């Protein structure tokens, strides 16, 4: 694809905003901070843009970690110690938990380095540098080749990785080089009664009393470079680690959040917002209602299932609740009306300006959207059914090579290693697998999947004519081998490629193979073509908005790259007669405490410790233990675990959520309503040091007051 010729550079765009007031909306590219340095300093920043992001010296960015690809974390010691959210480390905490050693319920604290727990496949990525390559990309005949050349030049002879990322629908491009560590160990996690206090009830809700943190350590080789997991590795020495401020923050104080926001969709046109509200969200919410009913019942039935399905429950429930709030907020804020108003004044200004490209872009987007929506629906259904649905499907898919190419693998001498790796897959999968639960999930999702499939050709043959999801699932599980560990182990022991080839007829393998081929052959190519066409038009639209509405701010959407957002400590008044204070304390934990409740129970020793009130230097001036606070920093998913920093770049908290009234902010940000939620670092330290007795970890940190 050829990249559209560039209009004005983003840096020019940012220069404009220096003069606009109240710049709380926006996720700033760290290389362009000079444009807002003045405003940040006026709000209380005592650092320079160069202190935050520099390629010449250690800067704040060297303490910021892309954790596991989807979250953020921050370095807090010169020995590789990092803090992130409990919900970001949840998969690892659950992975190490058993009914006997239940770290989810009881918490986990490594008292020595030897006790830290290894996590296969967990990564921690640092940004080396971010370079604007827009001009080079705009001049390129072959964008893919140019991208590759830019990366190859940048990483040659280094241990870096690199990629060229499109920003703002391709209006600009940045080269981002990174260094990824592969040995990241679990060091500490509070009990879920702290780390997930309030459960699904309090998720996305203020006032909040969750200690949503966990602690890991990055290990490197003797040269401080990334290495595979090994006993020889040593704690990583970062170029910068954050000082930890235990003096607290005041209402109105400057804050910034530095991390990796995932996705925002601020430039959806009105028809697309209508589609999200009326079709996409209700469909996804409905499917998750159905699977959550199964998962929640299973988890309530036994300790093994409570642990085994903890991670799946969390990931299904998190977006499910967000979408519910998002729809509510979009409707309350009249997002549709606002988008339509913007589009009609846009049309007027574009025609006054006599710019036909500009005038044509919104109708062009809407025409493309009409074609795009069925593909978007099909893609969302595939994600829900395959990635958030029954685990038997992806598990069966892991056998594809052995089933389809066993003989060739044997010829190439790769058969034994294939069997070996499948043994690992089987034992990993069955550690927590429950066939009855999985069958019930498949039963619950099959009906909705079929009913929502927008076109007959998007439905795999195996699902055509299926009238009853329960019967379908029971038949599939009755015939498939993929829910039977013993049978699979016996097959692996026998090890004949021929026996594996017979599994091609297995109904679970058939179903996933057909789901994938239908999706990748019938849906994905057209989805991709339309997405590209939409990006081209939307690039013009964002550019035109900036030109035709010079007094308004239009920020580049989040795209999982490093961004800085800033605001201040403040509450909100989301509804008439209702006020949110910006701080919560330990008193609220005790007020919410309900013995025996799944979301609000507390361990006895925690209740006693909170009642005793010995804060060990982490209390506030009123003698309370601060727990969470809110701020007007523009954040989204992916900012989970991001450091909340004061004007001196000191750690004051860890970002983990947004308030219920902010859940629509990915599509429509509202400065009066949108608040991010952070756990106060003093609560984190009190839990680690005083409650859990893991003070050796706090000793590694640089505390300041
Ligand atoms: N709690 C959020 C998440 O799950 C963070 C956010 O979106 O604000 O990603």
XYZ file of C-alpha atoms and ligand atoms in Angstrom:
714
model
C 0.000 0.000 0.000
C 1.222 3.496 -0.712
C 1.010 5.833 2.237
C -1.082 8.970 1.601
C 0.987 12.066 1.234
C 1.328 13.778 4.524
C -0.563 16.907 5.438
C 0.621 18.904 8.451
C 2.956 17.178 10.890
C 1.624 16.208 14.278
C 4.207 18.401 15.902
C 2.564 21.433 14.340
C -0.733 20.183 15.690
C 0.665 19.940 19.188
C 2.253 23.373 19.001
C -1.236 24.718 18.529
C -2.499 23.182 21.754
C 0.055 24.973 23.874
C -2.291 27.890 23.803
C -5.509 26.022 24.397
C -6.806 25.811 27.944
C -7.575 22.734 30.035
C -5.600 20.241 27.952
C -6.614 17.240 30.014
C -7.893 15.290 27.047
C -5.137 13.752 25.015
C -2.432 11.152 25.107
C 0.833 12.828 24.201
C 3.599 11.331 22.145
C 6.690 11.604 24.401
C 8.896 13.110 21.698
C 6.503 16.020 21.239
C 6.200 17.102 24.864
C 7.986 20.394 24.345
C 4.729 21.686 22.906
C 2.966 21.250 26.253
C 5.940 21.676 28.580
C 4.875 25.244 29.420
C 1.335 24.289 30.263
C 2.402 21.305 32.337
C 4.844 23.489 34.231
C 2.120 26.061 34.843
C -0.009 23.250 36.289
C 2.762 22.079 38.628
C 5.348 20.085 36.699
C 8.879 20.773 37.961
C 10.628 18.835 35.213
C 11.438 19.548 31.588
C 10.278 17.612 28.545
C 13.835 16.269 28.314
C 13.604 14.887 31.879
C 10.564 12.886 30.814
C 11.805 11.611 27.468
C 15.417 11.789 26.389
C 17.641 9.767 24.111
C 20.776 11.392 25.492
C 20.435 10.655 29.201
C 18.447 8.526 31.632
C 14.896 9.900 31.746
C 11.510 8.892 33.143
C 10.795 6.806 30.051
C 13.558 4.381 31.063
C 11.493 3.401 34.092
C 8.383 2.619 32.042
C 7.703 -0.950 30.961
C 5.271 -2.460 28.479
C 4.300 -5.433 30.657
C 3.204 -8.656 28.990
C 2.253 -6.733 25.861
C -1.050 -5.431 27.263
C -0.299 -3.545 30.480
C 2.160 -1.024 31.846
C 4.604 -1.369 34.753
C 7.276 0.823 36.332
C 10.751 0.233 37.737
C 11.021 1.028 41.433
C 14.499 -0.206 42.333
C 17.946 -0.487 40.815
C 17.562 -4.259 41.091
C 14.893 -4.839 38.500
C 11.878 -4.564 40.809
C 8.699 -3.441 39.083
C 5.171 -2.565 40.115
C 2.115 -3.219 38.018
C -1.550 -4.001 38.703
C -2.826 -7.134 40.405
C -5.122 -7.556 37.393
C -2.098 -7.379 35.075
C -0.251 -10.091 37.001
C -3.451 -12.047 37.586
C -2.759 -14.718 34.963
C 0.637 -15.425 36.531
C -0.703 -15.406 40.096
C -3.462 -17.821 39.046
C -0.959 -19.963 37.115
C 1.126 -20.511 40.256
C -1.917 -21.108 42.479
C -3.194 -24.523 43.528
C -5.835 -25.569 46.035
C -2.978 -26.213 48.526
C -0.978 -23.062 47.697
C -3.729 -20.642 46.885
C -1.858 -17.402 46.112
C -5.024 -15.857 44.700
C -6.737 -16.101 48.084
C -3.759 -15.783 50.421
C -1.327 -13.652 48.462
C 2.284 -14.508 47.701
C 5.509 -12.948 48.954
C 8.985 -14.090 47.931
C 11.078 -13.587 51.049
C 14.297 -14.330 49.132
C 15.321 -14.014 45.482
C 15.326 -17.822 45.278
C 11.604 -17.868 46.054
C 10.661 -15.619 43.135
C 8.522 -17.516 40.625
C 9.401 -17.980 36.962
C 6.797 -17.156 34.318
C 7.123 -18.767 30.914
C 6.290 -16.313 28.108
C 6.020 -13.183 30.254
C 7.901 -10.215 28.761
C 8.889 -6.706 29.827
C 9.656 -4.196 27.075
C 11.466 -0.847 27.336
C 11.394 1.897 24.737
C 14.805 2.705 23.312
C 13.727 5.556 21.068
C 10.848 6.989 19.067
C 11.702 8.624 15.745
C 9.391 10.475 13.349
C 9.744 8.777 9.944
C 6.657 10.348 8.374
C 8.499 11.992 5.516
C 10.376 8.877 4.589
C 7.181 6.834 4.596
C 5.282 9.482 2.625
C 7.917 9.465 -0.090
C 8.067 5.684 -0.336
C 6.810 3.836 -3.387
C 6.518 0.549 -1.503
C 5.478 1.204 2.089
C 6.151 -2.350 3.319
C 9.680 -2.378 1.919
C 10.365 1.070 3.342
C 9.118 0.010 6.762
C 11.429 -2.978 6.719
C 14.385 -0.900 5.582
C 13.850 1.705 8.294
C 13.749 -0.979 10.986
C 16.716 -2.910 9.591
C 18.879 0.227 9.552
C 17.880 1.121 13.092
C 18.530 -2.214 14.753
C 21.533 -3.451 12.825
C 24.259 -4.616 15.189
C 22.143 -4.018 18.327
C 20.041 -6.211 20.626
C 17.025 -4.045 19.817
C 13.793 -4.816 18.071
C 11.938 -2.241 16.035
C 8.739 -1.426 14.220
C 7.271 1.419 12.216
C 3.883 2.358 13.618
C 1.189 4.393 11.874
C -0.324 7.160 13.979
C -3.436 9.121 13.259
C -4.678 6.738 10.517
C -1.403 7.051 8.647
C -1.028 10.837 8.753
C 2.263 10.172 10.489
C 4.628 7.269 11.144
C 7.093 6.614 13.917
C 9.954 4.180 14.210
C 9.936 2.694 17.716
C 12.916 0.660 18.863
C 12.577 -1.504 21.952
C 14.427 -3.903 24.209
C 12.429 -6.892 25.497
C 13.318 -8.926 28.578
C 12.107 -12.524 28.757
C 12.862 -13.499 32.347
C 10.302 -11.726 34.534
C 9.571 -13.319 37.922
C 6.682 -12.972 40.330
C 7.834 -11.396 43.588
C 4.701 -10.423 45.434
C 0.935 -10.300 45.214
C -1.576 -9.300 47.859
C -4.556 -11.542 48.616
C -7.402 -11.043 46.130
C -9.325 -9.482 49.030
C -6.881 -6.583 48.586
C -5.872 -6.828 44.904
C -9.380 -7.476 43.592
C -11.384 -6.112 46.527
C -14.918 -5.365 45.345
C -14.676 -7.851 42.430
C -16.965 -7.296 39.483
C -19.283 -5.188 41.665
C -16.683 -2.459 42.162
C -14.821 -2.869 38.859
C -15.086 0.421 36.859
C -16.652 2.063 39.909
C -15.855 4.871 42.311
C -15.560 5.117 45.320
C -12.990 2.365 45.194
C -10.935 0.475 47.787
C -8.865 -1.947 45.720
C -5.139 -2.508 46.255
C -4.710 -3.370 42.590
C -0.964 -4.050 42.540
C 1.521 -6.869 42.128
C 5.317 -6.989 42.112
C 7.678 -8.617 39.631
C 11.427 -8.537 38.978
C 13.174 -8.395 35.617
C 16.240 -10.575 35.191
C 19.011 -10.009 32.638
C 22.270 -11.670 31.658
C 25.632 -10.672 33.126
C 25.804 -7.753 30.663
C 22.418 -6.401 31.763
C 20.944 -7.546 28.439
C 17.773 -9.587 27.718
C 18.185 -13.344 28.093
C 16.066 -16.486 28.093
C 14.948 -17.724 31.511
C 18.009 -19.023 33.338
C 19.338 -19.537 36.832
C 22.432 -17.597 35.781
C 20.458 -14.420 35.166
C 20.790 -11.497 37.560
C 18.450 -8.630 38.469
C 18.238 -6.026 35.713
C 19.705 -2.561 36.409
C 17.428 -0.006 34.710
C 18.707 3.360 33.460
C 16.121 4.985 35.714
C 13.862 3.868 38.534
C 11.190 5.987 40.121
C 11.562 7.557 43.545
C 8.511 6.751 45.662
C 6.785 9.711 47.311
C 5.143 8.800 50.625
C 4.190 12.353 51.578
C 0.924 12.012 49.615
C -0.850 14.311 47.209
C -3.332 17.146 47.598
C -6.521 17.846 45.664
C -5.670 19.968 42.639
C -2.067 18.765 42.546
C -0.487 18.083 39.139
C -0.376 14.433 38.078
C 0.767 12.577 35.020
C 0.330 8.986 33.891
C 3.023 7.497 31.673
C 2.250 4.236 29.898
C 0.903 2.298 26.949
C -2.769 3.149 26.295
C -4.233 0.516 23.956
C -7.050 1.747 21.751
C -9.307 4.766 21.511
C -11.816 5.500 18.767
C -12.356 9.242 18.991
C -12.956 9.672 15.254
C -15.850 7.269 14.748
C -18.561 8.938 12.699
C -22.156 9.068 13.973
C -23.259 5.963 12.065
C -20.412 3.967 13.607
C -21.289 5.182 17.114
C -24.884 4.164 16.454
C -23.665 0.734 15.360
C -21.616 0.347 18.560
C -24.541 1.375 20.778
C -27.309 -0.575 19.058
C -25.589 -3.630 17.638
C -21.972 -4.344 18.516
C -22.103 -3.754 22.269
C -25.467 -5.481 22.906
C -24.264 -8.508 20.939
C -20.970 -8.781 22.814
C -22.578 -8.075 26.192
C -25.203 -10.756 25.536
C -22.618 -13.386 24.638
C -20.591 -12.580 27.730
C -23.726 -12.640 29.912
C -24.189 -16.197 28.662
C -20.625 -17.397 29.272
C -20.322 -15.571 32.606
C -23.434 -17.325 33.900
C -21.661 -20.641 33.261
C -18.250 -19.575 34.560
C -19.554 -17.886 37.706
C -21.662 -20.912 38.622
C -18.722 -23.246 38.044
C -16.410 -21.092 40.177
C -18.915 -21.044 43.014
C -19.104 -24.848 42.980
C -15.535 -25.825 43.971
C -12.156 -24.438 45.035
C -10.422 -26.053 42.067
C -12.787 -24.408 39.589
C -12.632 -21.098 41.441
C -8.871 -21.065 40.854
C -8.899 -22.745 37.455
C -11.393 -20.331 35.926
C -10.245 -17.175 37.745
C -8.249 -15.751 34.860
C -10.876 -16.512 32.243
C -13.618 -15.019 34.409
C -11.651 -11.789 34.852
C -10.877 -11.314 31.211
C -14.447 -12.040 30.123
C -16.009 -9.876 32.839
C -13.740 -6.838 32.460
C -14.763 -5.731 28.965
C -18.321 -7.018 29.521
C -18.828 -4.505 32.325
C -17.019 -1.741 30.455
C -19.281 -2.124 27.408
C -22.360 -1.867 29.628
C -21.035 1.390 31.098
C -19.899 2.613 27.708
C -23.361 2.288 26.208
C -24.928 4.029 29.194
C -22.444 6.910 28.986
C -22.726 7.312 25.213
C -26.489 7.582 25.512
C -26.408 9.920 28.533
C -23.930 12.234 26.832
C -25.925 12.183 23.607
C -22.852 11.024 21.724
C -24.908 10.458 18.598
C -26.331 13.973 18.638
C -22.880 15.446 19.250
C -21.338 13.481 16.405
C -24.171 14.462 14.047
C -23.814 18.142 14.993
C -20.082 17.983 14.376
C -20.636 16.328 11.014
C -23.137 18.923 9.873
C -20.941 21.873 10.845
C -18.038 20.038 9.242
C -20.015 19.722 6.011
C -20.803 23.446 6.098
C -17.213 24.510 6.690
C -15.847 22.096 4.119
C -18.185 23.450 1.455
C -17.405 27.061 2.429
C -13.719 26.266 2.123
C -14.492 24.813 -1.298
C -12.449 21.734 -0.485
C -14.061 18.824 -2.315
C -11.839 16.166 -0.765
C -12.815 17.354 2.684
C -16.497 17.663 1.806
C -16.531 14.129 0.435
C -14.763 12.313 3.264
C -17.607 11.881 5.793
C -20.066 10.552 3.181
C -17.256 8.314 1.923
C -16.621 6.983 5.446
C -20.318 6.342 5.939
C -20.655 4.505 2.631
C -17.674 2.337 3.550
C -19.100 1.756 7.027
C -22.304 0.353 5.565
C -20.188 -2.299 3.843
C -17.883 -2.689 6.839
C -20.385 -3.314 9.675
C -21.266 -6.928 8.719
C -17.550 -7.736 8.594
C -16.978 -6.008 11.901
C -19.812 -8.070 13.393
C -18.350 -11.286 11.968
C -14.932 -10.431 13.350
C -16.315 -9.631 16.814
C -18.268 -12.912 16.772
C -15.138 -14.856 15.847
C -13.244 -13.233 18.728
C -16.049 -13.941 21.203
C -16.627 -17.545 20.110
C -13.025 -18.601 19.557
C -10.926 -16.490 21.946
C -13.379 -15.911 24.807
C -15.444 -19.052 24.279
C -14.877 -22.766 24.784
C -11.191 -23.606 25.277
C -11.516 -26.904 23.433
C -11.424 -25.008 20.126
C -8.012 -23.380 20.330
C -6.668 -26.442 22.115
C -7.696 -28.670 19.205
C -6.155 -26.158 16.812
C -2.771 -26.614 18.535
C -2.719 -30.149 17.022
C -3.132 -28.924 13.487
C 0.440 -29.603 12.326
C 0.488 -33.062 13.842
C -2.876 -33.907 12.272
C -2.315 -32.456 8.829
C 1.426 -32.825 8.292
C 2.546 -35.712 10.530
C 4.161 -37.694 7.725
C 6.107 -34.688 6.435
C 7.238 -33.770 9.922
C 8.499 -37.319 10.364
C 10.366 -37.144 7.073
C 12.016 -33.892 8.100
C 12.983 -35.422 11.443
C 10.707 -33.043 13.335
C 8.087 -35.494 14.503
C 9.544 -36.273 17.938
C 9.949 -32.601 18.827
C 6.367 -31.970 17.686
C 5.151 -34.714 20.027
C 7.273 -33.283 22.842
C 5.861 -29.832 22.444
C 2.306 -31.238 22.304
C 2.949 -33.051 25.569
C 3.674 -29.660 27.136
C 0.542 -28.187 25.568
C -1.577 -31.063 26.893
C -0.286 -30.917 30.445
C -0.571 -27.112 30.551
C -4.105 -27.190 29.179
C -5.451 -29.859 31.526
C -3.968 -28.297 34.679
C -7.119 -26.256 35.090
C -9.451 -27.569 32.394
C -12.966 -28.695 33.246
C -14.759 -30.405 30.381
C -18.268 -29.933 31.818
C -17.731 -26.179 32.201
C -16.214 -25.915 28.749
C -19.093 -27.843 27.195
C -21.568 -25.531 28.933
C -19.725 -22.489 27.539
C -19.888 -23.915 24.020
C -23.582 -24.690 24.522
C -24.271 -21.149 25.748
C -22.420 -19.371 22.927
C -23.356 -21.461 19.906
C -26.952 -20.204 19.631
C -26.030 -16.498 19.845
C -23.094 -17.022 17.474
C -25.373 -18.491 14.818
C -28.172 -15.994 15.414
C -25.870 -12.958 15.087
C -23.909 -14.192 12.069
C -24.847 -11.555 9.505
C -24.515 -13.606 6.304
C -24.996 -17.305 5.542
C -21.547 -17.524 3.931
C -19.937 -16.406 7.216
C -21.271 -19.494 8.993
C -19.016 -22.576 8.986
C -20.603 -25.698 7.616
C -20.457 -27.472 10.972
C -22.842 -24.876 12.390
C -25.264 -24.774 9.507
C -28.633 -26.207 10.438
C -27.771 -26.339 14.139
C -30.980 -25.599 16.022
C -29.932 -26.202 19.603
C -26.597 -25.193 21.118
C -26.901 -27.603 24.035
C -27.421 -30.629 21.796
C -24.665 -29.476 19.476
C -22.178 -29.078 22.344
C -23.130 -32.367 23.941
C -22.713 -34.202 20.639
C -19.346 -32.541 19.990
C -17.998 -33.287 23.461
C -19.385 -36.814 23.269
C -17.415 -37.548 20.111
C -14.268 -35.468 20.504
C -10.992 -36.696 21.990
C -9.896 -33.166 22.867
C -11.617 -33.133 26.268
C -9.885 -36.353 27.322
C -6.356 -36.030 28.701
C -5.776 -39.767 29.122
C -6.737 -40.591 25.566
C -4.521 -37.816 24.232
C -1.542 -38.910 26.328
C -2.033 -42.483 25.085
C -2.063 -41.203 21.530
C 1.100 -39.185 22.118
C 2.758 -42.263 23.657
C 1.834 -44.315 20.629
C 3.213 -41.517 18.534
C 2.119 -42.634 15.065
C 1.536 -39.850 12.524
C -1.163 -41.986 10.969
C -3.194 -42.126 14.174
C -2.993 -38.338 14.400
C -4.166 -37.920 10.827
C -7.417 -39.635 11.831
C -8.147 -36.751 14.204
C -8.902 -34.614 11.170
C -12.441 -35.935 11.543
C -12.710 -35.054 15.218
C -15.685 -32.659 15.586
C -13.799 -30.137 17.766
C -10.936 -30.061 15.277
C -13.407 -29.793 12.410
C -15.247 -26.931 14.059
C -12.166 -24.819 14.770
C -10.682 -25.586 11.357
C -13.899 -24.456 9.663
C -14.307 -21.422 11.896
C -10.797 -20.352 11.015
C -10.982 -21.032 7.323
C -14.348 -19.292 7.028
C -13.039 -16.324 8.960
C -9.654 -16.042 7.257
C -10.954 -16.713 3.744
C -14.375 -15.096 3.754
C -14.252 -12.365 6.385
C -10.694 -11.213 7.050
C -9.604 -10.142 3.536
C -12.633 -7.935 2.976
C -12.456 -6.685 6.551
C -8.834 -5.701 5.912
C -9.583 -4.009 2.601
C -12.417 -1.967 4.088
C -10.369 -1.103 7.183
C -7.601 0.243 4.953
C -10.034 2.273 2.875
C -11.620 3.640 6.056
C -8.221 4.585 7.470
C -7.391 6.533 4.323
C -10.638 8.513 4.491
C -10.362 8.967 8.248
C -6.815 10.297 7.838
C -8.289 13.001 5.625
C -11.148 13.558 8.062
C -8.883 14.097 11.121
C -6.671 16.398 9.092
C -9.663 18.348 7.860
C -11.128 18.637 11.361
C -7.920 20.258 12.551
C -7.861 22.663 9.684
C -11.535 23.606 9.716
C -11.887 23.816 13.513
C -8.613 25.472 14.479
C -9.777 26.287 18.007
C -10.585 22.732 18.947
C -8.275 19.895 19.946
C -8.212 16.661 17.942
C -5.742 14.170 19.374
C -4.240 11.124 17.713
C -5.952 7.957 18.956
C -4.154 5.587 21.319
C -2.358 2.737 19.544
C -0.510 0.816 22.300
C 2.490 3.135 22.029
C 4.069 5.054 24.899
C 2.083 8.184 25.785
C 2.017 10.739 28.550
C -1.232 12.118 29.832
C -1.556 14.797 32.480
C -4.177 16.374 34.679
C -4.657 16.822 38.362
C -5.949 15.103 41.450
C -9.672 15.796 41.354
C -13.060 14.291 41.960
C -16.141 14.794 39.830
C -19.868 15.390 39.967
C -21.193 12.974 37.363
C -24.888 13.354 38.210
C -27.112 16.052 39.588
C -26.780 16.221 43.355
C -23.898 13.737 43.439
C -20.230 14.378 44.209
C -17.235 12.094 44.117
C -14.481 12.994 46.583
C -11.050 12.299 45.082
C -9.716 10.188 47.988
C -10.719 6.993 49.769
C -9.234 5.549 52.949
C -9.113 2.310 54.938
C -12.407 3.312 56.556
C -14.214 2.502 53.318
C -12.686 -0.982 53.195
C -14.159 -1.710 56.608
C -17.488 -0.155 55.633
C -17.707 -2.369 52.538
C -16.592 -5.510 54.386
C -19.220 -8.306 54.203
C -18.056 -11.575 55.788
C -18.549 -14.500 53.435
C -19.333 -12.311 50.413
C -17.515 -13.229 47.190
C -16.543 -9.630 46.430
C -16.334 -7.957 49.854
C -14.998 -10.540 52.283
C -11.654 -9.853 54.002
C -9.138 -12.089 55.761
C -9.430 -11.753 59.541
C -5.848 -10.566 59.983
C -6.472 -7.754 57.510
C -9.626 -6.651 59.317
C -7.686 -6.611 62.578
C -4.754 -4.721 61.071
C -7.052 -2.113 59.529
C -8.918 -1.725 62.821
C -5.666 -1.469 64.780
C -4.611 1.413 62.561
C -0.839 1.166 62.824
C 0.167 2.736 59.550
C 3.949 2.641 60.000
C 4.553 6.042 58.446
C 2.177 5.485 55.503
C -0.854 7.203 57.055
C -2.113 10.661 56.108
C -2.328 13.803 58.247
C -5.794 12.792 59.489
C -4.468 9.517 60.821
C -6.101 7.447 58.056
C -4.560 5.093 55.547
C -5.129 6.476 52.029
C -6.301 3.759 49.613
C -7.277 5.141 46.176
C -7.610 8.515 44.447
C -8.990 9.889 41.190
C -7.499 12.306 38.691
C -8.309 14.008 35.414
C -5.765 12.079 33.369
C -6.971 10.709 30.035
C -6.340 6.963 30.194
C -7.614 3.743 28.676
C -7.019 -0.018 28.773
C -3.281 -0.665 28.548
C -2.714 2.174 30.998
C -3.403 -0.455 33.647
C -0.328 -0.536 35.874
C 0.960 2.840 34.679
C 2.747 5.002 37.211
C 0.873 8.012 38.540
C 3.567 10.645 38.987
C 3.697 14.014 40.719
C 5.307 17.165 39.346
C 8.747 15.907 40.365
C 8.389 12.606 38.538
C 7.954 10.701 41.808
C 5.633 7.730 42.091
C 2.437 8.588 43.976
C 0.202 5.757 42.821
C -0.559 3.106 40.223
C -3.270 3.700 37.629
C -5.752 0.832 37.375
C -9.220 1.896 36.283
C -11.699 4.597 35.336
C -14.939 5.600 37.022
C -18.260 4.166 35.782
C -19.129 7.481 34.146
C -15.836 7.428 32.194
C -16.264 4.112 30.434
C -17.364 5.829 27.196
C -14.171 7.880 27.089
C -12.554 5.716 24.392
C -15.209 7.020 22.015
C -16.222 10.314 23.621
C -14.083 12.000 26.259
C -15.786 14.425 28.619
C -13.526 16.573 30.754
C -16.077 17.131 33.495
C -16.868 13.438 33.940
C -13.829 11.410 33.008
C -11.610 10.371 35.919
C -8.923 7.743 36.146
C -8.559 5.687 39.329
C -5.199 5.093 40.996
C -4.204 3.080 44.046
C -2.309 5.323 46.478
C 1.293 4.200 46.763
C 1.034 4.481 50.557
C -1.602 1.737 50.615
C 0.631 -0.417 48.406
C 3.597 0.080 50.728
C 1.528 -0.504 53.870
C 0.263 -3.819 52.482
C 3.778 -4.936 51.477
C 5.648 -3.660 54.495
C 3.294 -3.715 57.459
C 0.546 -6.184 56.570
C 2.575 -8.780 54.642
C 5.905 -8.236 56.433
C 7.834 -8.033 53.157
C 9.704 -4.872 54.169
C 12.838 -6.078 52.374
C 11.108 -5.111 49.124
C 10.373 -1.598 50.336
C 14.015 -1.288 51.399
C 15.029 -1.680 47.754
C 13.011 1.414 46.825
C 14.015 5.074 47.209
C 11.351 6.518 49.478
C 11.068 10.296 49.617
C 8.832 12.561 51.624
N -9.262 -1.183 34.343
C -8.937 -0.855 33.025
C -8.584 -2.037 32.200
O -9.034 -3.084 32.417
C -8.046 0.290 32.846
C -8.796 1.263 32.048
O -9.296 0.881 31.001
O -8.923 2.403 32.477
O -7.849 -2.020 31.272
